[in-house]
mmCIF file of C-alpha atoms in Angstrom:
data_model
loop_
_atom_site.group_PDB
_atom_site.id
_atom_site.type_symbol
_atom_site.label_atom_id
_atom_site.label_comp_id
_atom_site.label_asym_id
_atom_site.label_seq_id
_atom_site.Cartn_x
_atom_site.Cartn_y
_atom_site.Cartn_z
ATOM 1 C CA MET D 1 -72.519 -256.739 13.826
ATOM 2 C CA ASN D 2 -76.276 -256.544 14.242
ATOM 3 C CA MET D 3 -78.253 -253.332 14.588
ATOM 4 C CA PHE D 4 -81.885 -253.103 15.601
ATOM 5 C CA ALA D 5 -84.304 -250.471 16.771
ATOM 6 C CA ALA D 6 -84.742 -251.373 20.424
ATOM 7 C CA ASN D 7 -88.537 -251.149 20.268
ATOM 8 C CA THR D 8 -88.666 -254.030 17.756
ATOM 9 C CA ILE D 9 -87.498 -256.547 20.340
ATOM 10 C CA THR D 10 -90.464 -258.866 20.417
ATOM 11 C CA ASN D 11 -91.286 -262.453 19.669
ATOM 12 C CA ARG D 12 -91.759 -261.334 16.058
ATOM 13 C CA TRP D 13 -88.016 -261.969 15.756
ATOM 14 C CA VAL D 14 -88.375 -265.510 14.563
ATOM 15 C CA ASP D 15 -85.655 -267.343 12.693
ATOM 16 C CA ARG D 16 -86.439 -268.930 9.324
ATOM 17 C CA ASP D 17 -87.057 -272.254 11.023
ATOM 18 C CA GLY D 18 -89.447 -270.578 13.483
ATOM 19 C CA SER D 19 -87.081 -270.686 16.448
ATOM 20 C CA TYR D 20 -87.173 -267.554 18.595
ATOM 21 C CA ASP D 21 -84.528 -269.062 20.883
ATOM 22 C CA LYS D 22 -82.090 -269.286 17.965
ATOM 23 C CA VAL D 23 -82.540 -265.570 17.296
ATOM 24 C CA LEU D 24 -81.820 -264.740 20.939
ATOM 25 C CA THR D 25 -78.763 -267.003 20.844
ATOM 26 C CA ARG D 26 -77.509 -265.342 17.649
ATOM 27 C CA LEU D 27 -77.962 -261.877 19.198
ATOM 28 C CA SER D 28 -76.149 -263.008 22.317
ATOM 29 C CA LYS D 29 -73.148 -264.226 20.314
ATOM 30 C CA THR D 30 -72.729 -261.449 17.741
ATOM 31 C CA HIS D 31 -69.518 -259.447 18.262
ATOM 32 C CA LEU D 32 -71.230 -256.053 18.230
ATOM 33 C CA LEU D 33 -74.913 -255.462 18.904
ATOM 34 C CA ILE D 34 -76.291 -251.949 18.419
ATOM 35 C CA LEU D 35 -79.688 -251.144 19.896
ATOM 36 C CA ASP D 36 -80.829 -247.854 18.412
ATOM 37 C CA ASP D 37 -83.558 -245.663 19.931
ATOM 38 C CA TRP D 38 -82.938 -247.415 23.255
ATOM 39 C CA LEU D 39 -86.010 -247.106 25.514
ATOM 40 C CA ILE D 40 -87.628 -244.338 23.487
ATOM 41 C CA ASP D 41 -90.940 -246.245 23.562
ATOM 42 C CA GLY D 42 -90.283 -248.277 26.704
ATOM 43 C CA LEU D 43 -90.253 -252.070 26.773
ATOM 44 C CA SER D 44 -92.936 -254.586 27.676
ATOM 45 C CA PHE D 45 -92.378 -257.234 30.339
ATOM 46 C CA ILE D 46 -91.552 -259.853 27.677
ATOM 47 C CA GLN D 47 -89.209 -257.493 25.827
ATOM 48 C CA THR D 48 -87.505 -256.642 29.115
ATOM 49 C CA LYS D 49 -86.947 -260.326 29.905
ATOM 50 C CA ASP D 50 -85.492 -260.878 26.418
ATOM 51 C CA ILE D 51 -83.162 -257.882 26.738
ATOM 52 C CA LEU D 52 -82.019 -259.117 30.142
ATOM 53 C CA GLU D 53 -81.277 -262.554 28.697
ATOM 54 C CA ILE D 54 -79.331 -261.071 25.783
ATOM 55 C CA LEU D 55 -77.359 -258.639 27.945
ATOM 56 C CA ASP D 56 -76.653 -261.302 30.539
ATOM 57 C CA ASP D 57 -75.310 -263.659 27.868
ATOM 58 C CA ARG D 58 -73.183 -260.862 26.379
ATOM 59 C CA TYR D 59 -71.831 -259.520 29.699
ATOM 60 C CA ASN D 60 -67.998 -259.364 29.600
ATOM 61 C CA LYS D 61 -67.996 -261.311 26.309
ATOM 62 C CA ALA D 62 -69.157 -258.966 23.539
ATOM 63 C CA SER D 63 -69.802 -255.287 22.858
ATOM 64 C CA THR D 64 -73.191 -253.630 22.950
ATOM 65 C CA ILE D 65 -73.974 -250.054 21.955
ATOM 66 C CA LEU D 66 -77.151 -248.442 23.256
ATOM 67 C CA ALA D 67 -77.996 -245.329 21.246
ATOM 68 C CA THR D 68 -80.702 -243.021 22.536
ATOM 69 C CA GLN D 69 -81.761 -239.439 23.053
ATOM 70 C CA LEU D 70 -83.245 -240.390 26.424
ATOM 71 C CA PRO D 71 -81.117 -239.373 29.442
ATOM 72 C CA VAL D 72 -79.765 -242.288 31.475
ATOM 73 C CA SER D 73 -81.580 -240.919 34.527
ATOM 74 C CA ASN D 74 -84.896 -241.747 32.780
ATOM 75 C CA TRP D 75 -84.053 -245.304 31.717
ATOM 76 C CA HIS D 76 -85.222 -247.179 34.820
ATOM 77 C CA SER D 77 -88.782 -245.863 34.567
ATOM 78 C CA ARG D 78 -89.104 -247.101 30.967
ATOM 79 C CA PHE D 79 -89.267 -250.756 32.079
ATOM 80 C CA GLU D 80 -92.521 -252.300 33.319
ATOM 81 C CA ASP D 81 -90.828 -254.386 36.029
ATOM 82 C CA PRO D 82 -88.503 -252.570 38.474
ATOM 83 C CA THR D 83 -86.652 -255.748 39.478
ATOM 84 C CA LEU D 84 -85.807 -256.578 35.866
ATOM 85 C CA ALA D 85 -84.918 -252.908 35.332
ATOM 86 C CA ASP D 86 -82.412 -253.138 38.207
ATOM 87 C CA ALA D 87 -80.865 -256.271 36.697
ATOM 88 C CA ILE D 88 -80.564 -254.688 33.236
ATOM 89 C CA MET D 89 -79.164 -251.423 34.575
ATOM 90 C CA ASP D 90 -76.604 -253.381 36.599
ATOM 91 C CA ARG D 91 -75.352 -255.107 33.450
ATOM 92 C CA VAL D 92 -75.427 -251.936 31.354
ATOM 93 C CA VAL D 93 -73.767 -249.550 33.787
ATOM 94 C CA HIS D 94 -70.853 -251.714 34.938
ATOM 95 C CA ASN D 95 -67.862 -251.945 32.594
ATOM 96 C CA SER D 96 -69.358 -249.406 30.216
ATOM 97 C CA TYR D 97 -68.243 -246.243 28.507
ATOM 98 C CA ARG D 98 -70.702 -243.395 28.363
ATOM 99 C CA ILE D 99 -70.480 -240.941 25.494
ATOM 100 C CA GLU D 100 -72.849 -238.003 25.508
ATOM 101 C CA LEU D 101 -73.035 -235.932 22.364
ATOM 102 C CA LYS D 102 -73.973 -232.275 22.510
ATOM 103 C CA GLY D 103 -75.450 -230.059 19.829
ATOM 104 C CA GLU D 104 -78.099 -230.311 17.165
ATOM 105 C CA PRO D 105 -79.125 -233.712 15.775
ATOM 106 C CA MET D 106 -77.513 -234.623 12.436
ATOM 107 C CA ARG D 107 -80.939 -235.042 10.794
ATOM 108 C CA LYS D 108 -81.745 -231.445 11.643
ATOM 109 C CA LYS D 109 -78.395 -230.267 10.258
ATOM 110 C CA GLN D 110 -78.850 -232.315 7.067
ATOM 111 C CA LYS D 111 -82.337 -230.869 6.581
ATOM 112 C CA PHE D 112 -80.933 -227.344 6.902
ATOM 113 C CA LEU D 113 -78.157 -228.082 4.401
ATOM 114 C CA THR D 114 -80.637 -229.601 1.946
ATOM 115 C CA GLN D 115 -83.031 -226.660 2.218
ATOM 116 C CA SER D 116 -80.292 -224.035 1.867
ATOM 117 C CA GLY D 117 -78.959 -225.652 -1.324
ATOM 118 C CA HIS D 118 -75.569 -226.733 0.020
#
């Protein structure tokens, strides 16, 4: 399993030997990839291309979890390139399970419990 904040997907992900391609390959092959804060900050053109490559390589082969507070209806506009956005959304939406949680965020609940002495 690998977990990353989605907004850190940049060419700063360089393997120890300096190979960015090896990092993308490793992400493509991991059994479970979790991208947290999915599209909260939006993605650059380069980040979008990298995500497309990773998701395309993983399609029907491995599990990916996209965690976000952003409604799915707002995802498309968070990509710089609409054509790449269409390609990513196609891979994300098909064969997926969508789980929407309701209620207060856990961080807010934990803060309340900490402040009230529980």
